[in-house]
């Protein structure tokens, strides 16, 4: 089995493909074409969100691809600023309508707080929204539920006050930025990590250490970056918009040796920029 066809089994038994596609910043026709191409190349895991404003294009591509719905793992998110159950339900219904689907594979709370107040205290509100997710899960309208960008204290808050341990935590994770405390906690609790910004939004790809290792393996820096994450047992959802990039992101069937993994582990850097 290739990594493209491989999956992680969530704590409830649901299968999540290891390799996915991120869709943030893809809009309209570009979102449609990219998702269609990804599905044609065999990618079966799509990360979306109502705030990406591309769900209709993503849904259309899924329908036009001819790939059976049940063969695709689709994630969506309750927007970060929606911190009450009626609002979250409205967003969920809207997402399903936009995508043209009748269930999601994974629904997560996008962030512990609104983006303008990420460090604010939304414990009570997150419990309320997560309980709504639990309801949707029990109704079989979502196959798995989870959180995103949650710190250990935020996940603990959910576990302490809700019934279902999140199946997934979606978080930024890439070479140089491994958030070890959160990963360790999630692994103890059986929570699968879905790594977003696995290429550090592309900024990791000029790192000289990564480039040197890539050359030794005769692969690209992007392949080293993604393979590193798979070897940590996390799923990857790189965003790509060209067929060349999409294809490269599916070709991860090689092994980074332990000594090179250690070299990559020693990198400590978050090169992401947010003002571009
Ligand atoms: N939960 C959250 O709060 C959250 C936050 C951020 C992101 N996400 C999700 O995670 C996804 C990925 O994260 P991201 O978009 O921040 O960044 P990313 O996937 O780390 O990087 C995307 C960039 O890498 C380039 N790229 C992709 N494949 C490549 C390849 N093989 N070779 C060279 N360059 C390549 C893309 O270029 P091209 O477009 O030119 O191909 C794009 O510029 C998002 O799209 C979104 O779905 C979730």
Short mmCIF file of C-alpha atoms and ligand atoms in Angstrom, two decimals:
data_model
loop_
_atom_site.label_atom_id
_atom_site.label_comp_id
_atom_site.label_asym_id
_atom_site.label_seq_id
_atom_site.Cartn_x
_atom_site.Cartn_y
_atom_site.Cartn_z
CA UNK A 1 0.00 0.00 0.00
CA UNK A 2 1.28 3.48 -0.83
CA UNK A 3 1.06 6.37 1.61
CA UNK A 4 -1.56 7.92 -0.67
CA UNK A 5 -3.86 4.98 -0.02
CA UNK A 6 -2.95 4.63 3.63
CA UNK A 7 -5.02 5.95 6.51
CA UNK A 8 -5.01 6.48 10.24
CA UNK A 9 -7.78 4.92 12.24
CA UNK A 10 -9.39 7.44 14.59
CA UNK A 11 -10.27 6.35 18.13
CA UNK A 12 -13.85 5.62 16.98
CA UNK A 13 -12.65 3.38 14.12
CA UNK A 14 -13.20 5.91 11.31
CA UNK A 15 -10.48 5.91 8.63
CA UNK A 16 -8.72 9.20 7.85
CA UNK A 17 -6.42 9.18 4.79
CA UNK A 18 -2.90 10.20 5.75
CA UNK A 19 -2.52 12.63 2.85
CA UNK A 20 -5.05 15.38 2.26
CA UNK A 21 -5.50 18.68 0.48
CA UNK A 22 -5.87 22.06 2.21
CA UNK A 23 -8.13 24.52 0.44
CA UNK A 24 -7.52 27.81 2.25
CA UNK A 25 -7.08 30.71 -0.26
CA UNK A 26 -8.39 28.63 -3.18
CA UNK A 27 -11.39 30.40 -4.64
CA UNK A 28 -14.00 29.82 -7.37
CA UNK A 29 -12.76 28.13 -10.54
CA UNK A 30 -9.30 27.57 -9.06
CA UNK A 31 -10.77 25.76 -6.06
CA UNK A 32 -12.93 23.66 -8.38
CA UNK A 33 -10.04 22.69 -10.69
CA UNK A 34 -7.64 22.01 -7.82
CA UNK A 35 -10.01 19.72 -5.96
CA UNK A 36 -10.92 17.93 -9.18
CA UNK A 37 -7.23 17.39 -10.01
CA UNK A 38 -6.45 16.24 -6.47
CA UNK A 39 -9.22 13.66 -6.64
CA UNK A 40 -8.02 12.55 -10.08
CA UNK A 41 -4.54 12.03 -8.60
CA UNK A 42 -5.99 9.85 -5.85
CA UNK A 43 -6.16 12.29 -2.93
CA UNK A 44 -9.17 11.32 -0.83
CA UNK A 45 -9.00 13.79 2.04
CA UNK A 46 -10.13 17.41 1.66
CA UNK A 47 -9.89 20.12 4.31
CA UNK A 48 -12.44 22.90 3.97
CA UNK A 49 -14.14 25.58 6.03
CA UNK A 50 -17.05 27.92 5.53
CA UNK A 51 -14.74 30.88 6.15
CA UNK A 52 -12.63 29.87 3.12
CA UNK A 53 -15.60 30.93 0.98
CA UNK A 54 -15.06 28.12 -1.52
CA UNK A 55 -17.35 25.36 -0.31
CA UNK A 56 -19.63 25.50 -3.34
CA UNK A 57 -16.68 25.01 -5.70
CA UNK A 58 -15.23 22.26 -3.51
CA UNK A 59 -18.59 20.46 -3.39
CA UNK A 60 -19.12 20.79 -7.14
CA UNK A 61 -15.68 19.28 -7.81
CA UNK A 62 -16.42 16.39 -5.47
CA UNK A 63 -19.69 15.66 -7.27
CA UNK A 64 -18.18 16.04 -10.75
CA UNK A 65 -15.16 13.84 -9.92
CA UNK A 66 -17.19 10.65 -10.05
CA UNK A 67 -15.40 9.46 -6.89
CA UNK A 68 -17.98 7.89 -4.56
CA UNK A 69 -18.82 10.15 -1.62
CA UNK A 70 -17.96 7.45 0.91
CA UNK A 71 -14.42 7.19 -0.51
CA UNK A 72 -13.66 10.83 0.40
CA UNK A 73 -12.88 12.20 3.86
CA UNK A 74 -14.15 15.77 4.17
CA UNK A 75 -13.42 18.08 7.06
CA UNK A 76 -15.15 21.36 7.82
CA UNK A 77 -15.00 23.77 10.72
CA UNK A 78 -17.16 25.84 13.01
CA UNK A 79 -15.77 29.36 12.45
CA UNK A 80 -13.59 30.74 15.25
CA UNK A 81 -15.97 33.58 16.08
CA UNK A 82 -19.05 31.36 16.39
CA UNK A 83 -19.15 30.48 20.06
CA UNK A 84 -22.74 29.39 20.68
CA UNK A 85 -24.68 26.24 19.75
CA UNK A 86 -27.43 27.82 17.59
CA UNK A 87 -24.80 29.71 15.57
CA UNK A 88 -22.66 26.60 15.16
CA UNK A 89 -25.69 24.59 14.00
CA UNK A 90 -26.56 27.31 11.47
CA UNK A 91 -22.98 27.22 10.14
CA UNK A 92 -23.04 23.42 9.91
CA UNK A 93 -26.31 23.41 7.95
CA UNK A 94 -24.94 26.11 5.66
CA UNK A 95 -21.72 24.15 5.09
CA UNK A 96 -23.65 21.01 4.14
CA UNK A 97 -25.80 23.04 1.76
CA UNK A 98 -22.77 24.77 0.22
CA UNK A 99 -20.95 21.49 -0.25
CA UNK A 100 -24.10 19.72 -1.44
CA UNK A 101 -23.51 16.88 1.01
CA UNK A 102 -25.63 15.23 3.66
CA UNK A 103 -22.86 14.44 6.15
CA UNK A 104 -19.29 15.43 7.00
CA UNK A 105 -16.48 13.07 7.92
CA UNK A 106 -15.06 15.49 10.44
CA UNK A 107 -16.35 18.69 12.03
CA UNK A 108 -13.97 20.66 14.24
CA UNK A 109 -14.00 23.90 16.21
CA UNK A 110 -11.64 26.07 14.15
CA UNK A 111 -9.94 27.78 17.09
CA UNK A 112 -10.34 28.17 20.86
CA UNK A 113 -11.23 31.82 20.41
CA UNK A 114 -12.03 34.29 17.63
CA UNK A 115 -8.90 35.14 15.61
CA UNK A 116 -8.83 38.66 17.09
CA UNK A 117 -8.86 37.24 20.63
CA UNK A 118 -7.09 33.87 20.44
CA UNK A 119 -5.88 34.11 24.04
CA UNK A 120 -9.27 35.06 25.45
CA UNK A 121 -11.18 32.75 27.79
CA UNK A 122 -13.87 30.91 25.83
CA UNK A 123 -13.99 27.75 27.94
CA UNK A 124 -17.72 27.91 28.60
CA UNK A 125 -18.51 28.77 24.98
CA UNK A 126 -16.30 25.98 23.60
CA UNK A 127 -18.09 23.45 25.81
CA UNK A 128 -21.44 24.67 24.45
CA UNK A 129 -20.27 24.38 20.83
CA UNK A 130 -18.58 21.02 21.38
CA UNK A 131 -21.77 19.60 22.92
CA UNK A 132 -23.52 20.57 19.69
CA UNK A 133 -20.83 18.67 17.77
CA UNK A 134 -21.52 15.67 20.02
CA UNK A 135 -25.22 15.88 19.13
CA UNK A 136 -24.42 15.95 15.40
CA UNK A 137 -22.11 12.99 15.91
CA UNK A 138 -24.79 10.99 17.72
CA UNK A 139 -27.21 11.80 14.88
CA UNK A 140 -24.60 10.41 12.44
CA UNK A 141 -24.47 13.72 10.56
CA UNK A 142 -20.72 13.86 11.20
CA UNK A 143 -18.51 10.77 11.43
CA UNK A 144 -15.96 12.32 13.78
CA UNK A 145 -15.54 15.52 15.79
CA UNK A 146 -12.63 17.53 17.06
CA UNK A 147 -10.88 20.80 17.65
CA UNK A 148 -8.22 22.94 16.04
CA UNK A 149 -5.46 25.15 17.37
CA UNK A 150 -6.47 24.12 20.90
CA UNK A 151 -3.79 24.28 23.60
CA UNK A 152 -3.55 21.50 26.21
CA UNK A 153 -5.72 23.49 28.65
CA UNK A 154 -8.40 23.97 25.98
CA UNK A 155 -8.54 20.26 25.13
CA UNK A 156 -8.58 19.41 28.82
CA UNK A 157 -11.55 21.73 29.26
CA UNK A 158 -13.45 19.75 26.62
CA UNK A 159 -12.48 16.36 28.02
CA UNK A 160 -13.43 17.42 31.55
CA UNK A 161 -16.87 18.73 30.61
CA UNK A 162 -18.02 16.73 27.58
CA UNK A 163 -18.69 13.04 26.86
CA UNK A 164 -16.60 12.33 23.76
CA UNK A 165 -12.84 12.80 23.71
CA UNK A 166 -12.10 14.74 20.49
CA UNK A 167 -11.16 12.36 17.70
CA UNK A 168 -8.89 14.90 16.02
CA UNK A 169 -6.88 17.99 16.81
CA UNK A 170 -5.96 19.99 13.70
CA UNK A 171 -2.89 22.12 14.47
CA UNK A 172 0.06 23.79 12.80
CA UNK A 173 2.88 21.27 12.72
CA UNK A 174 5.97 21.34 10.52
CA UNK A 175 9.74 20.90 10.75
CA UNK A 176 10.88 23.47 13.32
CA UNK A 177 7.42 23.90 14.85
CA UNK A 178 6.31 20.68 16.51
CA UNK A 179 4.34 21.88 19.57
CA UNK A 180 5.54 18.85 21.53
CA UNK A 181 3.46 19.46 24.67
CA UNK A 182 0.21 19.42 22.70
CA UNK A 183 1.23 16.42 20.59
CA UNK A 184 2.21 14.39 23.66
CA UNK A 185 -1.07 15.21 25.38
CA UNK A 186 -3.12 14.32 22.29
CA UNK A 187 -1.29 11.05 21.83
CA UNK A 188 -1.93 10.14 25.48
CA UNK A 189 -5.63 10.73 24.91
CA UNK A 190 -5.80 8.93 21.54
CA UNK A 191 -6.44 12.15 19.60
CA UNK A 192 -5.22 12.04 15.99
CA UNK A 193 -3.19 15.07 14.83
CA UNK A 194 -4.01 16.59 11.46
CA UNK A 195 -1.06 18.84 10.56
CA UNK A 196 -2.00 22.14 8.93
CA UNK A 197 0.53 24.45 7.25
CA UNK A 198 2.81 21.38 6.90
CA UNK A 199 5.07 23.37 4.56
CA UNK A 200 5.00 26.42 6.84
CA UNK A 201 2.95 28.05 4.07
CA UNK A 202 5.86 27.38 1.70
CA UNK A 203 8.46 29.28 3.75
CA UNK A 204 10.07 26.05 4.97
CA UNK A 205 11.06 25.07 1.47
CA UNK A 206 14.15 27.27 1.34
CA UNK A 207 15.58 25.99 4.62
CA UNK A 208 19.18 24.94 3.77
CA UNK A 209 19.16 21.88 6.05
CA UNK A 210 15.91 20.61 4.54
CA UNK A 211 17.27 21.27 1.05
CA UNK A 212 20.47 19.35 1.75
CA UNK A 213 18.58 16.36 3.11
CA UNK A 214 16.20 16.50 0.14
CA UNK A 215 19.13 16.38 -2.25
CA UNK A 216 20.54 13.32 -0.50
CA UNK A 217 17.24 11.47 -0.97
CA UNK A 218 16.73 12.81 -4.51
CA UNK A 219 13.39 14.33 -3.53
CA UNK A 220 12.14 17.89 -3.06
CA UNK A 221 12.14 19.93 0.15
CA UNK A 222 8.33 19.69 0.17
CA UNK A 223 8.54 15.89 0.14
CA UNK A 224 10.96 15.91 3.07
CA UNK A 225 8.66 18.30 4.95
CA UNK A 226 5.59 16.10 4.42
CA UNK A 227 7.35 12.78 4.90
CA UNK A 228 8.77 14.05 8.22
CA UNK A 229 5.21 14.61 9.47
CA UNK A 230 3.97 11.21 8.32
CA UNK A 231 6.85 9.62 10.22
CA UNK A 232 5.54 11.43 13.32
CA UNK A 233 2.21 9.63 12.69
CA UNK A 234 0.24 12.78 11.83
CA UNK A 235 -1.95 13.41 8.78
CA UNK A 236 -0.90 16.19 6.37
CA UNK A 237 -3.17 18.64 4.54
CA UNK A 238 -0.87 20.77 2.35
CA UNK A 239 -2.54 23.37 0.19
CA UNK A 240 -1.36 23.19 -3.41
CA UNK A 241 -2.74 24.74 -6.55
CA UNK A 242 -0.66 23.30 -9.37
CA UNK A 243 -0.79 19.74 -10.69
CA UNK A 244 2.98 19.44 -10.19
CA UNK A 245 2.71 20.36 -6.51
CA UNK A 246 -0.34 18.15 -5.98
CA UNK A 247 1.45 15.21 -7.54
CA UNK A 248 4.63 15.75 -5.50
CA UNK A 249 2.52 15.82 -2.36
CA UNK A 250 1.24 12.34 -3.13
CA UNK A 251 4.70 10.86 -3.70
CA UNK A 252 5.85 10.19 -0.17
CA UNK A 253 6.84 6.53 -0.32
CA UNK A 254 10.35 6.77 1.00
CA UNK A 255 11.80 6.68 4.50
CA UNK A 256 13.80 9.40 6.22
CA UNK A 257 16.47 7.66 8.29
CA UNK A 258 16.63 8.18 12.04
CA UNK A 259 19.76 10.32 11.97
CA UNK A 260 18.18 12.68 9.43
CA UNK A 261 14.95 12.78 11.48
CA UNK A 262 17.07 13.86 14.44
CA UNK A 263 18.71 16.57 12.37
CA UNK A 264 15.26 17.80 11.33
CA UNK A 265 14.02 17.56 14.94
CA UNK A 266 16.81 19.92 15.97
CA UNK A 267 15.54 22.72 13.71
CA UNK A 268 13.62 25.27 15.76
CA UNK A 269 12.08 27.91 13.57
CA UNK A 270 8.70 29.24 12.53
CA UNK A 271 9.32 31.13 9.31
CA UNK A 272 5.64 31.79 8.56
CA UNK A 273 4.63 35.32 7.67
CA UNK A 274 1.08 36.55 8.01
CA UNK A 275 1.18 39.89 6.25
CA UNK A 276 1.44 38.62 2.70
N1 LIG B 1 -7.35 24.95 11.32
C1 LIG B 1 -6.78 26.10 11.00
O1 LIG B 1 -6.91 27.10 11.71
C2 LIG B 1 -5.94 26.18 9.77
C3 LIG B 1 -5.00 27.22 9.64
C4 LIG B 1 -4.23 27.26 8.50
C5 LIG B 1 -4.38 26.28 7.52
N2 LIG B 1 -5.31 25.30 7.65
C6 LIG B 1 -5.50 24.27 6.61
O2 LIG B 1 -4.25 23.72 6.25
C7 LIG B 1 -4.03 23.88 4.85
C8 LIG B 1 -2.56 23.99 4.52
O3 LIG B 1 -1.94 25.04 5.22
P1 LIG B 1 -1.45 26.39 4.53
O4 LIG B 1 -2.31 26.68 3.35
O5 LIG B 1 -1.37 27.41 5.60
O6 LIG B 1 0.04 26.13 4.09
P2 LIG B 1 0.96 24.96 3.51
O7 LIG B 1 0.15 23.84 3.04
O8 LIG B 1 2.02 24.73 4.52
O9 LIG B 1 1.68 25.71 2.28
C9 LIG B 1 0.99 26.08 1.11
C10 LIG B 1 2.01 26.68 0.16
O10 LIG B 1 2.94 25.66 -0.22
C11 LIG B 1 3.01 25.58 -1.64
N3 LIG B 1 3.18 24.18 -2.02
C12 LIG B 1 2.32 23.16 -1.92
N4 LIG B 1 2.85 22.01 -2.36
C13 LIG B 1 4.10 22.31 -2.81
C14 LIG B 1 5.13 21.57 -3.38
N5 LIG B 1 5.01 20.26 -3.59
N6 LIG B 1 6.28 22.22 -3.71
C15 LIG B 1 6.43 23.53 -3.48
N7 LIG B 1 5.48 24.31 -2.93
C16 LIG B 1 4.31 23.70 -2.59
C17 LIG B 1 1.69 26.14 -2.14
O11 LIG B 1 1.91 26.68 -3.42
P3 LIG B 1 0.88 26.51 -4.66
O12 LIG B 1 -0.46 26.99 -4.18
O13 LIG B 1 1.51 27.37 -5.71
O14 LIG B 1 0.83 25.07 -5.07
C18 LIG B 1 1.41 27.23 -1.11
O15 LIG B 1 2.09 28.41 -1.42
C19 LIG B 1 -4.88 25.12 4.51
O16 LIG B 1 -5.10 25.24 3.13
C20 LIG B 1 -6.10 24.84 5.33
O17 LIG B 1 -6.92 23.88 4.68
C21 LIG B 1 -6.08 25.22 8.78
#
